[in-house]
Amino acid sequence: MRTPFTDLVGVVHPLAGFNRSPAVVVAVSRAGALGVLGATMYTPEQLDAQLTWIEDQLGGRPYGVDLLVPAPTLTGERVQPLESEPSKVPPAHRAFVEDVLDRFGIPPLGDDVVLDRTGRIDLSLETNTDAATVNELLEVVFAHRSALVASALGTPPLEMIDRARRAGVPVAALVGTAEHARRQLAAGVDLLVAQGTEGGGHTGTVATMVLTPEVVELAGSVPVLAAGGIATGRQMAAALALGAAGAWTGSVWLSSFEDPASPVIKDKLISARSTDTTISRTRTGKPARQLRSAWLDEWGRPGAPSPLPMPWQSVLVREAWERIDVAAEAGDERARELESFFVGQVVGTFKGLRPAGEIVHDMVAECEHRLNELARLARPGGP
Amino acid sequence: MRTPFTDLVGVVHPLAGFNRSPAVVVAVSRAGALGVLGATMYTPEQLDAQLTWIEDQLGGRPYGVDLLVPAPTLTGERVQPLESEPSKVPPAHRAFVEDVLDRFGIPPLGDDVVLDRTGRIDLSLETNTDAATVNELLEVVFAHRSALVASALGTPPLEMIDRARRAGVPVAALVGTAEHARRQLAAGVDLLVAQGTEGGGHTGTVATMVLTPEVVELAGSVPVLAAGGIATGRQMAAALALGAAGAWTGSVWLSSFEDPASPVIKDKLISARSTDTTISRTRTGKPARQLRSAWLDEWGRPGAPSPLPMPWQSVLVREAWERIDVAAEAGDERARELESFFVGQVVGTFKGLRPAGEIVHDMVAECEHRLNELARLARPGGP
C-alpha cells in the first residue's frame, strides 16, 4: 500500500507505531512500518545510545523519534530546568496525595529502589521539556538518521522545523482540533497526525471519524495520519477510507511482548473493556486518556483538589506513581487498584500479548483483505 | 452496494437516515436509502396520518419508524401516563430554571402560542413513553407497512420483538456499548445500530471507530449499522471498512431544507465547529450530545442543581425550552444564546442547507468513489 506517507518516510506499510521502548520501535520498523521512539524520557546521552542501538538493529530501515516540544521551550521563554524554579505545588495538594497513599497503605520507596528512567512511562517528563535539554535531544536526533521527528504537544516549534529542514528530516505534529492543524500547517510541518479523542494519552474531544476528514481537507497536499481508535486492520482500513495516508498507533503496542510495562499493568490492560478508560488531568495536568482506577476515583471525590497545571501536577504525583508502581509490582493488591496507564479505548480489544512484529503483519494483512472486500462491495452487482 | 442491511429492508443504498419530519423521511427513501421517522412525539392518530402520507408519497419504497421503548413500558411496570403521577421535580430546580429565564429576559408563553407537537424535537417525549401510548403507537406502526421498527432506548423490548415478528417487521436496536449489544442480541433483534459517542442525542462514551468492530464481532450474522460521526461518503466508507453493513445517520439531516428546525437553530448549526458540542444531562436527564450554549453554561456554574433523572428533567425544562424556542424565533438575541439542539460532532462539517435527496446522492457517490480509490491502494504496485 503506497501512500504519500510511505513515500515521505520510506516505509512499506502506511503505519506508524509509537512506543517508549527501543525494542518495540525496532520490531515495528523491521516489519515494514515506522517505529517511532517516544524519546522525551531520555537524557541526551541515553538517547544517543538508544538511537545507535536502534540503527544497529535496523540496518538502514527507517524509524522516527517523538519529542514533547512546547513552543516556549524553543523560543527560550523558559530556559531554566524545572528543578531551579520555586515549587508551585500547594501544601494542600501534597497532603491530599499523601492521604490517598496512606489510606491505600502504599509504602514509601526503599533506599534500595533504583528507578529506571526509561522503564516507566511519564507523559509529563517535566525535566526534559526545558529548552536546554530539548535542544540537546534535538541535536542528538539530527546527528542520527531518523526518518521523522514528531512533536506531540504545543504550538508550532518553528526553530525545530528550520533545524529539521536543514537536517533533511520531515517534521510531524500531533493535532486534536482543526484549529491546531491550521496552526501547524502555517508553521510548515511535513505531516499531520490527527488524534481523535478515543486515543490514549493527551487528547482532545473530537473523535477520529470526525477529526480525520476535517484535517485532511485542511491539509491539502500535506499527508495526514489518523490516530485514536486504531488497533486492527479494519480500523486501519477505516483510517484510509477517511482520507488519511495511514494510521498512527500507540495503545496497541502495549499489548506487545516487547513493551516494558509491568505485568500488573499489562494484566489490567488485557482485562479492560472499551468503557474502562477516561480522560483526566490528574496525572500530567493536561487532559489525558487512561485506564480508570481507584486513583482517578479518589480525585473525583467531593473535596478532592483540582489537578494543577502542567508541569506541576507531574511534580506533585511523580513520587506517588513510583511508590504505586513499585508496590503493585511487588504484589500489593491495594496498589494494583490504584495502578493505571495511558491507553485508548482500543484497550477493550486486547486479547493477550503478541510479538510487535506479528501485530504489524496482522494489521496490514487484515487491512489489505478488508480493502479488497470493499472493492467487491463497490462493484455493480454487489459482493 | 449490496449488504445484509440492504437485503434486510430492501433498499438500494446501505444508509439509514433518521429524522422527526415525514418530509425528510420521504426524501431519503425516494433517493434509495432508508428514511426512518422518529415517531415518539406523535399521538397514535397523528402517527397514523403521517405514515399514511409517507406511504402515499413513496409508492412502495421502504421506510422505517423509530420509537423510544423503555423496557418497563412493555412489561407494564409503569402503566400510568406521567400526568397522573405526583411530580418529582423539587421546587429548588423549578426556581433555578425560572431564574435563568428571568436573567435572560425570556418572556412567558403568550396565550396565542399554539405549540406544534411535531415541529419541535423533544428527545424526552415523556408523555409517549407510558405503556398505553407506546403500545398504541406500535399498533399503528404494525398496521402500516414499515420496513423496520427501531428502539432507541433501554433494554430489550421482548414483547415488541414478538409482535414485530408476527407482523413480519425487522426490529433494530441502538446500542452504545458491547454489553448493550449482548443484551439486545439475546433478546433477538434483527439489526444493531452501534452508536459512537460522537453522535448526537443520547449517546455513550465509546467512539464509533472502537464500538463498531466490537459490536460487529459480537453480532455474528446479525447485521450492524455504524452511527455517530457519519455525514459524508468518506465516513460512510469508513463505516463499511469497520465491518458495518451500512451507516445510520441523524445529524446530517438537520442540514437539509426539509428538516423543520427553526432558522435560528439551523443558523447556529451551520456556523458551529466540531468542538462546539458537548454531552449533558440537562435536557432529558440522560447524557445526550448537543450544541454548546448559554443554557448548558448556566447548568455548569457552581451552585447549579444536578439534572433530574429521566423523565423528570424533561418535565422540568419542557416549558422553558418552549419559551426559549418561541423567543429565539421572534429574534430575541438572549434567547438565541440559550438555544441548543441535539447534534453530533459532524455539525462542524455543515456548510449550508441542501435538499435531503441530494445529501443521499452525494454521500453514496463519494462512498463508492472512495471504495474504488481504496481498491487501487490495495492493489500491488500502489494507486
PDB file of C-alpha atoms in Angstrom, chain A residues 1-3 14 176-178 197-198 205-211 213-214 216-217 226 228-230 232-244 273-275 277 289 292 345-346 348-349 351 367-368 370-372 374-375 377-379 381-383, chain B residues 1-3 14 176-178 197-198 205-211 213-214 216-217 226 228-230 232-244 273-275 277 289 292 345-346 348-349 351 367-368 370-372 374-375 377-379 381-383:
ATOM      1  CA  MET A   1       0.000   0.000   0.000  1.00  0.00           C
ATOM      2  CA  ARG A   2       1.834   3.063  -1.262  1.00  0.00           C
ATOM      3  CA  THR A   3       0.639   6.434   0.098  1.00  0.00           C
ATOM      4  CA  PRO A  14       1.219   3.101   5.857  1.00  0.00           C
ATOM      5  CA  GLY A 176      -6.562  17.302  18.177  1.00  0.00           C
ATOM      6  CA  THR A 177      -8.612  20.031  16.501  1.00  0.00           C
ATOM      7  CA  ALA A 178      -8.923  21.689  13.104  1.00  0.00           C
ATOM      8  CA  THR A 197     -10.494  11.635  21.499  1.00  0.00           C
ATOM      9  CA  GLU A 198     -10.610   7.823  21.691  1.00  0.00           C
ATOM     10  CA  THR A 205     -12.665  15.901  22.425  1.00  0.00           C
ATOM     11  CA  VAL A 206     -13.271  15.297  18.705  1.00  0.00           C
ATOM     12  CA  ALA A 207     -13.477  11.655  17.562  1.00  0.00           C
ATOM     13  CA  THR A 208     -11.261  10.188  14.827  1.00  0.00           C
ATOM     14  CA  MET A 209     -14.255   9.691  12.456  1.00  0.00           C
ATOM     15  CA  VAL A 210     -14.877  13.435  12.512  1.00  0.00           C
ATOM     16  CA  LEU A 211     -11.388  14.862  13.037  1.00  0.00           C
ATOM     17  CA  PRO A 213     -11.541  14.144   7.282  1.00  0.00           C
ATOM     18  CA  GLU A 214     -11.598  17.666   8.748  1.00  0.00           C
ATOM     19  CA  VAL A 216      -7.356  16.005   5.619  1.00  0.00           C
ATOM     20  CA  GLU A 217      -9.447  18.703   3.970  1.00  0.00           C
ATOM     21  CA  ALA A 226      -5.268   9.149  11.579  1.00  0.00           C
ATOM     22  CA  GLY A 228      -7.032   7.198  18.027  1.00  0.00           C
ATOM     23  CA  GLY A 229      -9.120   4.026  17.956  1.00  0.00           C
ATOM     24  CA  ILE A 230      -6.784   2.136  15.599  1.00  0.00           C
ATOM     25  CA  THR A 232      -6.704  -3.606  13.924  1.00  0.00           C
ATOM     26  CA  GLY A 233      -6.622  -3.861  10.153  1.00  0.00           C
ATOM     27  CA  ARG A 234     -10.283  -2.896   9.869  1.00  0.00           C
ATOM     28  CA  GLN A 235      -9.640   0.280  11.808  1.00  0.00           C
ATOM     29  CA  MET A 236      -6.573   0.929   9.636  1.00  0.00           C
ATOM     30  CA  ALA A 237      -8.759   0.484   6.531  1.00  0.00           C
ATOM     31  CA  ALA A 238     -11.272   2.935   8.028  1.00  0.00           C
ATOM     32  CA  ALA A 239      -8.459   5.463   8.553  1.00  0.00           C
ATOM     33  CA  LEU A 240      -7.563   5.172   4.861  1.00  0.00           C
ATOM     34  CA  ALA A 241     -11.268   5.450   3.919  1.00  0.00           C
ATOM     35  CA  LEU A 242     -11.428   8.728   5.860  1.00  0.00           C
ATOM     36  CA  GLY A 243      -8.718  10.100   3.574  1.00  0.00           C
ATOM     37  CA  ALA A 244      -5.695   9.535   5.804  1.00  0.00           C
ATOM     38  CA  ARG A 273     -13.199  -3.146  28.398  1.00  0.00           C
ATOM     39  CA  SER A 274     -13.520  -0.264  25.928  1.00  0.00           C
ATOM     40  CA  THR A 275     -15.621   1.594  28.516  1.00  0.00           C
ATOM     41  CA  THR A 277     -10.846   4.448  30.078  1.00  0.00           C
ATOM     42  CA  ARG A 289      -6.967   9.310  28.390  1.00  0.00           C
ATOM     43  CA  ARG A 292      -9.937   4.047  35.135  1.00  0.00           C
ATOM     44  CA  GLN A 345     -10.459   2.870  24.041  1.00  0.00           C
ATOM     45  CA  VAL A 346      -8.967   0.106  21.860  1.00  0.00           C
ATOM     46  CA  GLY A 348     -11.110  -3.338  25.103  1.00  0.00           C
ATOM     47  CA  THR A 349      -9.895  -5.375  22.113  1.00  0.00           C
ATOM     48  CA  LYS A 351      -6.882 -10.407  23.927  1.00  0.00           C
ATOM     49  CA  CYS A 367      -6.366  -4.047   6.204  1.00  0.00           C
ATOM     50  CA  GLU A 368      -5.489  -5.281   2.707  1.00  0.00           C
ATOM     51  CA  ARG A 370     -10.741  -5.533   4.028  1.00  0.00           C
ATOM     52  CA  LEU A 371      -9.873  -3.112   1.215  1.00  0.00           C
ATOM     53  CA  ASN A 372     -10.312  -5.922  -1.289  1.00  0.00           C
ATOM     54  CA  LEU A 374     -14.743  -3.211  -0.020  1.00  0.00           C
ATOM     55  CA  ALA A 375     -13.713  -3.157  -3.672  1.00  0.00           C
ATOM     56  CA  LEU A 377     -18.822  -4.145  -2.469  1.00  0.00           C
ATOM     57  CA  ALA A 378     -18.366  -1.088  -4.695  1.00  0.00           C
ATOM     58  CA  ARG A 379     -18.577  -3.143  -7.885  1.00  0.00           C
ATOM     59  CA  GLY A 381     -23.917  -6.193  -8.632  1.00  0.00           C
ATOM     60  CA  GLY A 382     -22.521  -6.389  -5.116  1.00  0.00           C
ATOM     61  CA  PRO A 383     -20.042  -8.649  -3.371  1.00  0.00           C
TER      62      PRO A 383
ATOM     63  CA  MET B   1     -23.677  -1.556  -2.776  1.00  0.00           C
ATOM     64  CA  ARG B   2     -25.489  -4.654  -1.596  1.00  0.00           C
ATOM     65  CA  THR B   3     -25.063  -5.574   2.082  1.00  0.00           C
ATOM     66  CA  PRO B  14     -26.617   0.875   2.792  1.00  0.00           C
ATOM     67  CA  GLY B 176     -23.699   2.326  22.854  1.00  0.00           C
ATOM     68  CA  THR B 177     -21.643  -0.442  24.455  1.00  0.00           C
ATOM     69  CA  ALA B 178     -20.709  -4.059  23.809  1.00  0.00           C
ATOM     70  CA  THR B 197     -20.048   8.903  21.387  1.00  0.00           C
ATOM     71  CA  GLU B 198     -19.535  11.464  18.602  1.00  0.00           C
ATOM     72  CA  THR B 205     -18.659   7.175  25.751  1.00  0.00           C
ATOM     73  CA  VAL B 206     -17.114   4.761  23.225  1.00  0.00           C
ATOM     74  CA  ALA B 207     -16.233   6.195  19.796  1.00  0.00           C
ATOM     75  CA  THR B 208     -17.535   4.756  16.510  1.00  0.00           C
ATOM     76  CA  MET B 209     -14.025   3.595  15.435  1.00  0.00           C
ATOM     77  CA  VAL B 210     -13.874   1.355  18.504  1.00  0.00           C
ATOM     78  CA  LEU B 211     -17.534   0.465  19.089  1.00  0.00           C
ATOM     79  CA  PRO B 213     -15.927  -3.506  15.168  1.00  0.00           C
ATOM     80  CA  GLU B 214     -16.632  -4.570  18.772  1.00  0.00           C
ATOM     81  CA  VAL B 216     -19.783  -6.430  14.621  1.00  0.00           C
ATOM     82  CA  GLU B 217     -17.680  -9.162  16.228  1.00  0.00           C
ATOM     83  CA  ALA B 226     -22.428   2.222  12.368  1.00  0.00           C
ATOM     84  CA  GLY B 228     -22.055   8.611  15.111  1.00  0.00           C
ATOM     85  CA  GLY B 229     -19.658  10.775  13.122  1.00  0.00           C
ATOM     86  CA  ILE B 230     -21.109   9.914   9.713  1.00  0.00           C
ATOM     87  CA  THR B 232     -20.130  12.210   4.277  1.00  0.00           C
ATOM     88  CA  GLY B 233     -19.288   9.440   1.819  1.00  0.00           C
ATOM     89  CA  ARG B 234     -15.791   9.053   3.268  1.00  0.00           C
ATOM     90  CA  GLN B 235     -17.242   8.460   6.704  1.00  0.00           C
ATOM     91  CA  MET B 236     -19.758   6.033   5.195  1.00  0.00           C
ATOM     92  CA  ALA B 237     -16.861   4.183   3.538  1.00  0.00           C
ATOM     93  CA  ALA B 238     -15.073   4.089   6.900  1.00  0.00           C
ATOM     94  CA  ALA B 239     -18.193   2.579   8.493  1.00  0.00           C
ATOM     95  CA  LEU B 240     -18.140  -0.181   5.873  1.00  0.00           C
ATOM     96  CA  ALA B 241     -14.390  -0.661   6.404  1.00  0.00           C
ATOM     97  CA  LEU B 242     -15.074  -1.201  10.122  1.00  0.00           C
ATOM     98  CA  GLY B 243     -17.298  -4.133   9.186  1.00  0.00           C
ATOM     99  CA  ALA B 244     -20.686  -2.421   9.359  1.00  0.00           C
ATOM    100  CA  ARG B 273     -17.373  23.788  14.745  1.00  0.00           C
ATOM    101  CA  SER B 274     -16.817  20.121  15.576  1.00  0.00           C
ATOM    102  CA  THR B 275     -15.624  21.193  19.040  1.00  0.00           C
ATOM    103  CA  THR B 277     -20.923  20.056  21.033  1.00  0.00           C
ATOM    104  CA  ARG B 289     -24.822  15.248  22.856  1.00  0.00           C
ATOM    105  CA  ARG B 292     -22.968  24.085  23.500  1.00  0.00           C
ATOM    106  CA  GLN B 345     -19.678  16.349  16.144  1.00  0.00           C
ATOM    107  CA  VAL B 346     -20.277  16.230  12.371  1.00  0.00           C
ATOM    108  CA  GLY B 348     -18.603  21.129  12.142  1.00  0.00           C
ATOM    109  CA  THR B 349     -18.807  19.974   8.526  1.00  0.00           C
ATOM    110  CA  LYS B 351     -21.559  24.180   5.002  1.00  0.00           C
ATOM    111  CA  CYS B 367     -18.574   6.490  -0.721  1.00  0.00           C
ATOM    112  CA  GLU B 368     -18.437   4.475  -3.957  1.00  0.00           C
ATOM    113  CA  ARG B 370     -13.664   6.258  -2.105  1.00  0.00           C
ATOM    114  CA  LEU B 371     -14.095   2.475  -2.113  1.00  0.00           C
ATOM    115  CA  ASN B 372     -12.749   2.362  -5.657  1.00  0.00           C
ATOM    116  CA  LEU B 374      -9.095   2.139  -1.765  1.00  0.00           C
ATOM    117  CA  ALA B 375      -9.220  -0.815  -4.126  1.00  0.00           C
ATOM    118  CA  LEU B 377      -4.469   1.313  -2.964  1.00  0.00           C
ATOM    119  CA  ALA B 378      -4.719  -2.363  -2.034  1.00  0.00           C
ATOM    120  CA  ARG B 379      -3.522  -3.497  -5.472  1.00  0.00           C
ATOM    121  CA  GLY B 381       2.145  -1.550  -7.015  1.00  0.00           C
ATOM    122  CA  GLY B 382       0.007   1.128  -5.421  1.00  0.00           C
ATOM    123  CA  PRO B 383      -2.579   3.599  -6.679  1.00  0.00           C
TER     124      PRO B 383
END
